[in-house]
Each structure stands twice: as C-alpha cells, then as structure tokens.
C-alpha cells in the first residue's frame, strides 16, 4: 500500500491549487456578464438579487452568503443566502453609493445545520441519542469560542446542557430551538469554505441613468424670428428663452447637437448638397475650423461663458444639458495640422476622408485608431470630455461610438467615472446587436435602440422582451427615440399626427428613458427628403429653422401630460417590470409595468393603426398584476381621466387614433367593498 | 491641448493590459463550458464545431480562425472560420488522437478583404480609382513579403500591375479575382490580431465512451448449479462459462459488482436483514475483511490470476470487463486499523458509520474526505485504480461518486488519464441535476441518468431534449439503465414482459450507451421486496442466485436483435442527432437519429403502454430527416423485417405490446423511380 504518486502536469496542478477539503461548489451565478468580464449596472438605491447553485457532495447541509463592498470600503459585508429549491440560493443586496461595488459568494458545509437536520429525523424513532448530543455539544462549544459576550455564554450553556444529565426531551428542545439555530447561524464555522473564483462588479450610477426624458434641440434654430434670407443664427441666449417651453413639456435632459466651430472645406449645403452656398451654415457634426475644435464653441452660438450660463439656467428649469460628442473632424480642424499622425494617409499624402463606398464624405475625417500614437489620441479625446465636464456637463450623447475603437470607450468611460461618478453616456449606435450590446457592456449608461423601426405588435413584443428580461437588462439600458435628426421613420411619414401620438406614447411607456428630436416632433414634421428616404426634407442638419411653437395642433400638451404621468408613476421609471398581455386584435398592443410592491401598476393599451379605430378584447395576465379575478378594479385612464370598472381577465377597449390612440391606465384596487362606498387606491 | 492624464487604478489597468489597436472582439464562443473551466468531450474521429461572435468597430472586414493542437504538439494548427450571418462565425476541427486538445480563436481586421469589398462597390459608379489601386498594391506587396516562392512572385506581379499603366478593367480583374483573394487569405497580415482570452480544452476518449452496451452480472451467481442449501458460490471461472451467452446478446462491456473480500461485522442478511445467518454471503459493496481490501479479490471468487484470466477471456468474446469502484469500507477493512485517520470518529472513539437518519448502515464506513490526511487518502484511492488498471481493467463504474469529494474526482480522473488516456469512468450518481452534471464536467466519461424513472412521452421528450441538445451534450454522456440491482422500477414491476421490451428498446435507441442488470432483466424478474419499494425481492445484493437462462420467454433473442441493429446502424451510435416527432397518441412516442450525411436514418416508434394495443398517426419532421414530401420511401422495420411504403408527413402505426411494442425503422430512400423497379438504399 505504498502511496508513490506518479501524476503528470495537469493532475499535479489540480492538486496544488486546492485544499481538497473545500467540498462546496458555487456555479450558475447570476447576475454575471460574460464570465464576469463586464460589470452589471444599477442606480443608487436599487438592489441586486444574486442567485447561485451552491452544493456539495453527499448529504450535508450547506450555508452560503454573498460578500459585497463598495470600492471605498475595505471589508466585505455579508448577506446570508436563502435556499429556493434544488440547490438554488438567493440573496438581495443594496447598492446605495455612486461608483463601484464588488460582490462574490462563499459557501461551506454547515456541520450544525447538518446535525440539527439529522436530529429532527432521529427523534422520530426512539433511540439512544447520547452520542449525538455530545457531537452537538462540540459544535456549540466551538461556536461559543467564536462568539463573545452574552452569545458566547449562551452557547456554552447549551453545550453544557447537552453534555449533562438533563432528560432527552430538554436536550432536544435546546438543540432544535430557533434561538440556538439563530445563534449558530450568526457564528458560522465556515470550515473549508469555498470562495467563488470571481469578484463581480456593479457600476452604480445616479437615478437619471434609469429614468430620463430627453429633448433634442439645435440652439442655432432658437432665434426668436428669422432674419433676412432666413439666416438669423440662433444663440445660446436664444436657447435660454426656450427653456420654459421645453421644461413645461416635462423634459429633464436638454440635448444639444455639437456646438463647435463648423468646417468650411467640403461643407455640405442644404439638403446635404455637395456644394454649399456662401450662407449655408454646414453640419454641426463637421467639427473644427480656424476658430477651434472640440474644446471650442461656435462663435455664432456665443461664448464659453454663454454656454455655461445656458447650463445653469437650464438647471434652474429642471433641465440638464447633454452634449453631443462626435469624435471626428472637418478638414479644417486644428488637429489635422497639429496631429496629422492621428489620421490615416492615402498614398497621395492626403488624409483619408470618411467613406461608405460608393458614397464619400469628404467633409469628415475619421480618427485612425490604429495610429502608432493611439495613446496620445486616447488622452486627447479624454481631455475633450474632461473639458466639458469642467464646464458643468455631466451627460454625453456619443455620436456613432461603434465606429471608434471599442477598447477606447471602455478605458475612457471607466477612468472618467472613477473621477466623476455622476457622468452618464448615451451610445448612439444603430448597428448589429452584438456591437450595440458590447458598447453597453463597456460602460455606456444608456443606448439608442431599434425601437425607432419597431412598429408591429410582434416586433415590439419580441424586441422589448429581449431588452427587459434576462441578462441584457443587467447592463443595457434602452433610450427610445421615435425620431432623430437623422431618422424620420416611414411610420411617421405616412401616419401624420396620430402616428406621432402613437410613437410618443409607446416610447414614453415602453422605456423609462426616451427622447424626441424637437420641435420637429411635437409639430409633427413628416416630410421626407425623397421617397424611400428617412432623411428630413430641408433637414435641420444643414440649415437654420424657424418654427411656430404655437401651432394649434402641436402635441406639446399631450407630451406634457405623458411626461407628468411618467413622473407621477414610479412603475414607469424602470424597465425590468415590463409585461405584455394578450389582445385579440393584432393592431392593439397591451403591456403593463408595476412597482415591486404593486403599489403602482400601469396598464398601457395602444392602437398601432394610425388610420382606423380599433376595438379589442385584452386578456390581462391577472397573476402578474396581482389582481384578484373575482374582484373588480378601477382602470383609470390618466390620459383622458376616464374611469372604467374592470373585472377578470377579459376587458374591452376601443381606440380612435385621431382623438387618442391609447389608454394609460392606472390600476386602482378596491380597498372597501359592500356597505362602504367604493374607494380605490 | 496638453495630454496630462489623471486616471486612477481601474482605468490605468485597462490601459496597460492592451494594445489599444486590437479592435476585434471575440465573444459568445461555443462550445465553452462554465467560462472554459471544464473541458468538452469527444471521441476519436469526431469533430468539434466551433462558433463565435467576432466583430469590430466600424465597417472593416474581418477574418478569424480557430487555433488548435493536441497536447503533444507544440505548434497551433489554424482552421479558417467562415461567416454565417450577423457576425457569427464557424469552423470545424477534427480531433484524431486520444488525450487532450486545446483550442482558441484569433480575429483581425483584414485590410485586403475590406479594400476588395469596397472596390466591388466603387466600380459600380464611374470614378477615378488610381489611389485605390495604389492602396491595394501596398497590401499585395506586404503579402508578397510574407509569402515565398511562386506565391510571393504572383502577389508582387499583381501589385506591380495595380501600380502600372494597365487599363482600369485589367486592374479590377486582378484585384477582384478569386485567385488573388485565395492567395491573400493564405498570407494574412493579422495585424493587431485579437487572441481569445481563454484556451479551451477537448478531452478525446476512445469510441466506447460514446457507444457501449453494458451487461451487469454478479460472478458469484454464475455457478452452473446450486449447491446444497443453495450456497454454491460462483467463481470467475464460472463467469467465464457465461461469456458466450452474454456475447451472443451483443454486449461489449461486462460490468462486475465489487469483487473484493466482504466484511463480516454487521453483515447484512438476505433481503437486507440486519442480522445475517452464518451462511449469508453479504453485500459485495461492504468491502474489506481479514483477507484484504480494495486491492484484493474475494477468495471464493478465485485468485487475482483467475480475474486476469477472466478479463482476457472476455476480451476474446468482444467483452471488456468494467469494475465497480465503491470507495467505502466494511468495519473489517484493513484500512480501519491501518489508517483510522481516514475515517470520522464519534465522541465515543468509534468510527462513524454511514447514515441517512433515522436509517443506520453500520456495515459501511465512509471515508472522511475532510481528514487532515486527505492527500494520503487521495493517493491511496488513486493507487487502487492504478492497481486494477495494471490487472487489465480500463473501465470503472464508480459507485455513488456524488458522496465523495468532487475535487478528488477531478484530480484522480485527470491525473490518471494523463497516463492512461484509454480509461473510462461511469458515474453512478442518482442525485440532483447540478451534481450529476458537475461529475460529468469533472471528468466522468459516462453518467447514469433519470431514464430509469422517465416513462411518459412528455417525460422522455423533455429529458432527452435536455440531455442531447445544448451545452449538456458537450460534456455529459448518458448511459441508460432500465434496471439495476438497486432499482426495479415500478413500470417493470407492474408491466411484466412487454414493459421489459419497451424499456429495453427505449434504452437501446434513445441512448448510444445503455446497459442492463442481467439475467434479472432478460428473465423479466419483476417481484419487488415490498409494495412501494424499488428493491428486488430476494435481492442478489445479499444472496446467491441460480437462474434458468433458457427460460422460454427470455428476452435474450430480442436483446441480441436490438444490439445487432445498434451495431449495424451508425445513427444509433451517438446522441446529439436525436429528434422527436409528433404523434397523435400520447401513449406512442416517435423519434429519429440520423448520421450527419443522412446515409443512415433510423425512426423509432414505441408504444409506451405495456397493456394495450395503441394505434397512432405519426407526424414526421421531414425536413430534419431530409425526406422529400413528394416521394415515397421505405420504412424497413429492423425488428420484424416488415417493410412499409410511407410518404409525406403523416403515417400510421399500430403496436401490440405482447408481440412487439415498437418499430425500429430504417429509412430506405428510393433511388430509382418509374420504369425502373423500385430500389431503396
């Protein structure tokens, strides 16, 4: 029986890695993104529900806990996990501070729990338990050693009782008492505990990361009246005058397209024409001119002081300014002279302009993220962000982040958030799903989505089920846009005003974050540049606009109402609570959102047909709504203030697109019944 | 524009980890078990289909490859991946040698592919392409530098042509030619390539790991005739006499319960009685007595030489001997005296026996895997396996592996396979799913399953879909047992002979690995120890048996037929090809298995009702069978030799349990039609 061992490399490695007595396994940990490579996201005050399969060989009982701490804390806090079923455990931890938290898990064989569990079975069959009590006494004594004060004395007393001459009944009573169990739980032996092999990260952002309402406006179109030849250029000051209007509609983020000097070389004219007229203002995304680049302000908008003033005035109106970050240059950008090494050269020595063959964008030079000077480039782009942070900006809407090196975003967002944990980034990437999800994993707080093109009930149901359930929702926060300066979707082009109402209500209730490009949206601008095109006719990207904000059919009042409903109802301020309900009519969609405690429940029903009145029976999933099928409830339409008495699963709706294509129903549960007057929460 | 950077720890770490110019992302790699923590399994000659999402920022084209090598090779082999859709790539690699392979992935921006792709779009619009040709020429010249011989010259020639005065048409022809593309593919630049951050492992085992047919027999019951008082104890020699019988039924693994000396202290009597009679033989699983322990042979079975003789005789009959490994001891085992430290002590100094309170198994001492001497214990248990390997055993059926430390199994299997890559381990664990799956991840080649208790169509469909599709099938190989010495399932107890036929055919066709405990099975022994018990009456675990193998109703001929069908049809020799087909009758189940090339397709239809004739329409998924709905095919029943002409989705069956409760149909595709006589493959 010699024990000469002759194992080779991998086997030996396994032997060296472990204490063979760590018998507990931890696997199937949720949430965990891509093997822990990326953090999950929460906002302050939210919780993280952690689940895992924790088990061991044999039949011994197990205990396990989540360990967690914020990055400013040195010691782990512990939260006991409770067994759900079949070896699946769960705990909930609270994240209260901006920044990073870490969490991991620990599990161990719990000899006292095992002993107690066995004893409960043993006492059912008359037998001699003396040795069992001695085993228990040892365990209690061990725990007394770990405990202190009264707890220690109490445990030692119980151990003495189990060793002593008391009758079996008294011993069983002490051994199985809840008090003993609680004490033993409090001083676990954690012998041969297994620590999960990863520390997982939670990024905690401020609440606006999860609940925000965006209004995009071109400051240069804010002039109070058109000048001669329509060239009167709006300024930051003019934009300030709009703040009460925007604020009155209930928005809380004011998003400005780039505010920098605009290039002149290859400047685009009206309607994206290749040749600009002398008075054409150019696209704000062709950044950089003699007057400066990404850290300068377009002189016609005002000064840096004016900008800071706008930021602070906006704040007074409850609006936070979000800045567009487009990391690209016009041929006139100072970088092109000062840092030609940051751009790709063509064989003729010229700088490579942007292209999507056969289309050429000669007014735009992309950065070359494969430049040998990539670190200097990264540093400079980071400096751009720091500069605007120093001007008071805390939200950045990033233009086409998917065309810049992905590792750059991970680094720049991570490193900036370490200094400025309150900054937020919105990714404007309309590209393949993996790439959009990847940007979110790398750190973007919010993301544009395919909502813009999802119109049918099936499309909306599939897409929002994907976004709001499962792992995606742990890192990807959708921000829904019915229109943007780049996208006037076909549905809005053909559907006119009711289509705008439909898309507004869908965006505002399907997504806790949404935004509109105004005033094009509330004024229902729906003329496309050409058939089959999603570009606006006379796009504001290339020219100044002057609009009548008091157009009688403006949707401003509806928008104000919808945004008020969002503010009043916490159910609409998150996404993971979204549930779809069946409807008989494929043109009518129904979904709900509830707070965790069901104190606020909103049911939304939308007619997706902009042209015809649509009736439908809706089949509510009463269980998910925690509604009693045998009691009626009030469905209070927060849009029309109508009140309906509904009961059970099937209820009838009929929606007229011209007047109001949707119900946003607050479920008011009956809290008194017969004899009392009816009263709804 | 200073570039002073002030990032703190995590941001700086990100900067140091990478070359920022590695723009390609590799994620969603399949197969990968638990973040690469565990290997996948294959048998020699199988392939591994590797898939991944490989993408980058922007619109550049990408190339990627799987890198792989066996552990005896130093250099990686490369296999190009091809794009499926939406950034998903696939390659197939072959694993030909026993042992370990590693695989990982590499992806890079492919400037030539990008350039070629763009050029195809550019040529559609008349334009000056001179600079584009110069860019292409640079890329070709670079590749010429990486290539050698004729390839290098060819690439340099093409580069010269693109630089030269040829007309645009000739340049385009060379630039876009398949030959140029193939050459460029052969000499990729792999600039800033991203290597996947994990090396994943494939364990390659011999074919028997995937396709095996087991027969379990107690050698002590192989005596040719009962002695006086039924105590005539069978020997290895007697067992040799059974080999032709077992072999004639088509089995290829002969599995023997433990063959070691059996303890006397607390020996169990017949029918598990607590008090044994003097002539009771005891349970083979109560291992160890004065005569020796796990490396000794029970004297009444014969000598170690006799055992080796049996192993070699079995081999001549096409049978490989599998040994039962039960790591536990009787109180008489030499270990209990020589290594008391390997067992847990009770407060009274006695060794802790096995328990499942309130039941006590005083005849069994489990090892204490939490002993401070765990390394010596591990070494000794490994030595036991090495000992039997040295006697010619290559297959181990491990008794209750889930009650021994999991890390031990990982180490012992891994380290032994490094020396003996042809050894196989079958895990007899009937416990929670995660634990059964974990044992497979840790290295067991095959696993017992819940098949034993899955009887209804829904149960079988759900369970075998779980086992044969998705990740599970990459590491968990089911071995299906309709009965074991521990389990006489209710279905067999009540259903009598047709029930045995049903379960045999299900096991043999649902699983490429299956086994029976004989002769109890073929003799349809169905008497339980008590109502509600799954124990056999007069269980062979506690007494000697003598049976009439020539019982006229024996299923031996059916078993031989079924096993012959398994050998003749490669479709039945793997599991991942299992597909279920709808049937109208819930008591009739239908499924198919096909080889990858569909040269062998088997459709199985089983009447799950042991008592009544059941008719059913079956609805074949013709697409998965690659059958033309408009052409008839022959369904050749390999059990009855009946031939049916079927066409289209819906076909009728009617199965009489008493005669034959199943069809095993080989699909014979028509290869000639009218005018020729019908002829089927």
Tab-separated table of N, CA and C in Angstrom, chain A residues 37 94 128 173 183 185 217 243 248 274 290 319 358 371 383 396 407 445 447 511 520 522 559 615:
chain	number	residue	atom	x	y	z
A	37	UNK	N	-16.525	39.375	-16.991
A	37	UNK	CA	-15.639	40.298	-17.709
A	37	UNK	C	-16.180	41.733	-17.641
A	94	UNK	N	-28.142	45.703	-1.277
A	94	UNK	CA	-28.498	47.079	-1.627
A	94	UNK	C	-27.245	47.836	-2.046
A	128	UNK	N	-31.184	5.748	21.406
A	128	UNK	CA	-30.215	6.366	22.310
A	128	UNK	C	-29.523	7.500	21.572
A	173	UNK	N	-35.044	19.965	23.052
A	173	UNK	CA	-35.649	21.291	22.968
A	173	UNK	C	-34.581	22.357	22.721
A	183	UNK	N	-28.382	31.702	16.723
A	183	UNK	CA	-27.044	31.964	17.275
A	183	UNK	C	-25.964	31.268	16.450
A	185	UNK	N	-26.147	30.333	13.387
A	185	UNK	CA	-26.091	30.996	12.082
A	185	UNK	C	-25.217	32.240	12.154
A	217	UNK	N	-32.509	69.654	-29.256
A	217	UNK	CA	-32.807	70.891	-29.976
A	217	UNK	C	-31.509	71.490	-30.525
A	243	UNK	N	-36.204	77.585	-22.717
A	243	UNK	CA	-36.183	76.644	-21.586
A	243	UNK	C	-37.548	76.463	-20.929
A	248	UNK	N	-41.818	73.042	-19.652
A	248	UNK	CA	-43.265	72.884	-19.426
A	248	UNK	C	-43.773	71.571	-20.004
A	274	UNK	N	-23.740	68.680	-52.209
A	274	UNK	CA	-22.280	68.594	-52.135
A	274	UNK	C	-21.642	69.991	-52.186
A	290	UNK	N	-11.008	77.191	-38.253
A	290	UNK	CA	-9.948	78.058	-37.738
A	290	UNK	C	-10.248	78.490	-36.306
A	319	UNK	N	-33.692	71.169	-16.121
A	319	UNK	CA	-33.134	70.532	-17.318
A	319	UNK	C	-31.621	70.407	-17.203
A	358	UNK	N	-20.263	53.366	-52.522
A	358	UNK	CA	-19.519	54.374	-53.290
A	358	UNK	C	-19.661	55.788	-52.735
A	371	UNK	N	-3.430	54.266	-35.289
A	371	UNK	CA	-2.200	55.064	-35.331
A	371	UNK	C	-1.210	54.601	-34.260
A	383	UNK	N	-9.336	64.263	-22.772
A	383	UNK	CA	-9.256	65.658	-22.353
A	383	UNK	C	-10.459	66.469	-22.834
A	396	UNK	N	-23.256	62.917	-21.724
A	396	UNK	CA	-22.745	62.950	-23.090
A	396	UNK	C	-23.528	61.973	-23.951
A	407	UNK	N	-12.142	49.378	-27.283
A	407	UNK	CA	-11.331	49.424	-26.069
A	407	UNK	C	-11.171	50.863	-25.568
A	445	UNK	N	-24.002	54.239	-20.307
A	445	UNK	CA	-25.101	54.192	-19.338
A	445	UNK	C	-26.428	53.882	-20.017
A	447	UNK	N	-28.452	53.448	-24.171
A	447	UNK	CA	-28.188	53.120	-25.568
A	447	UNK	C	-29.412	53.410	-26.432
A	511	UNK	N	-40.310	52.574	-22.464
A	511	UNK	CA	-38.952	52.828	-21.983
A	511	UNK	C	-38.944	53.836	-20.849
A	520	UNK	N	-39.342	69.370	-34.219
A	520	UNK	CA	-39.837	68.596	-35.357
A	520	UNK	C	-40.887	67.587	-34.914
A	522	UNK	N	-42.987	67.519	-31.949
A	522	UNK	CA	-44.309	67.982	-31.487
A	522	UNK	C	-45.069	68.719	-32.578
A	559	UNK	N	-47.606	65.764	-24.809
A	559	UNK	CA	-46.279	65.414	-24.295
A	559	UNK	C	-46.178	65.782	-22.815
A	615	UNK	N	-61.036	48.180	-32.147
A	615	UNK	CA	-61.529	47.620	-30.886
A	615	UNK	C	-60.724	46.371	-30.549
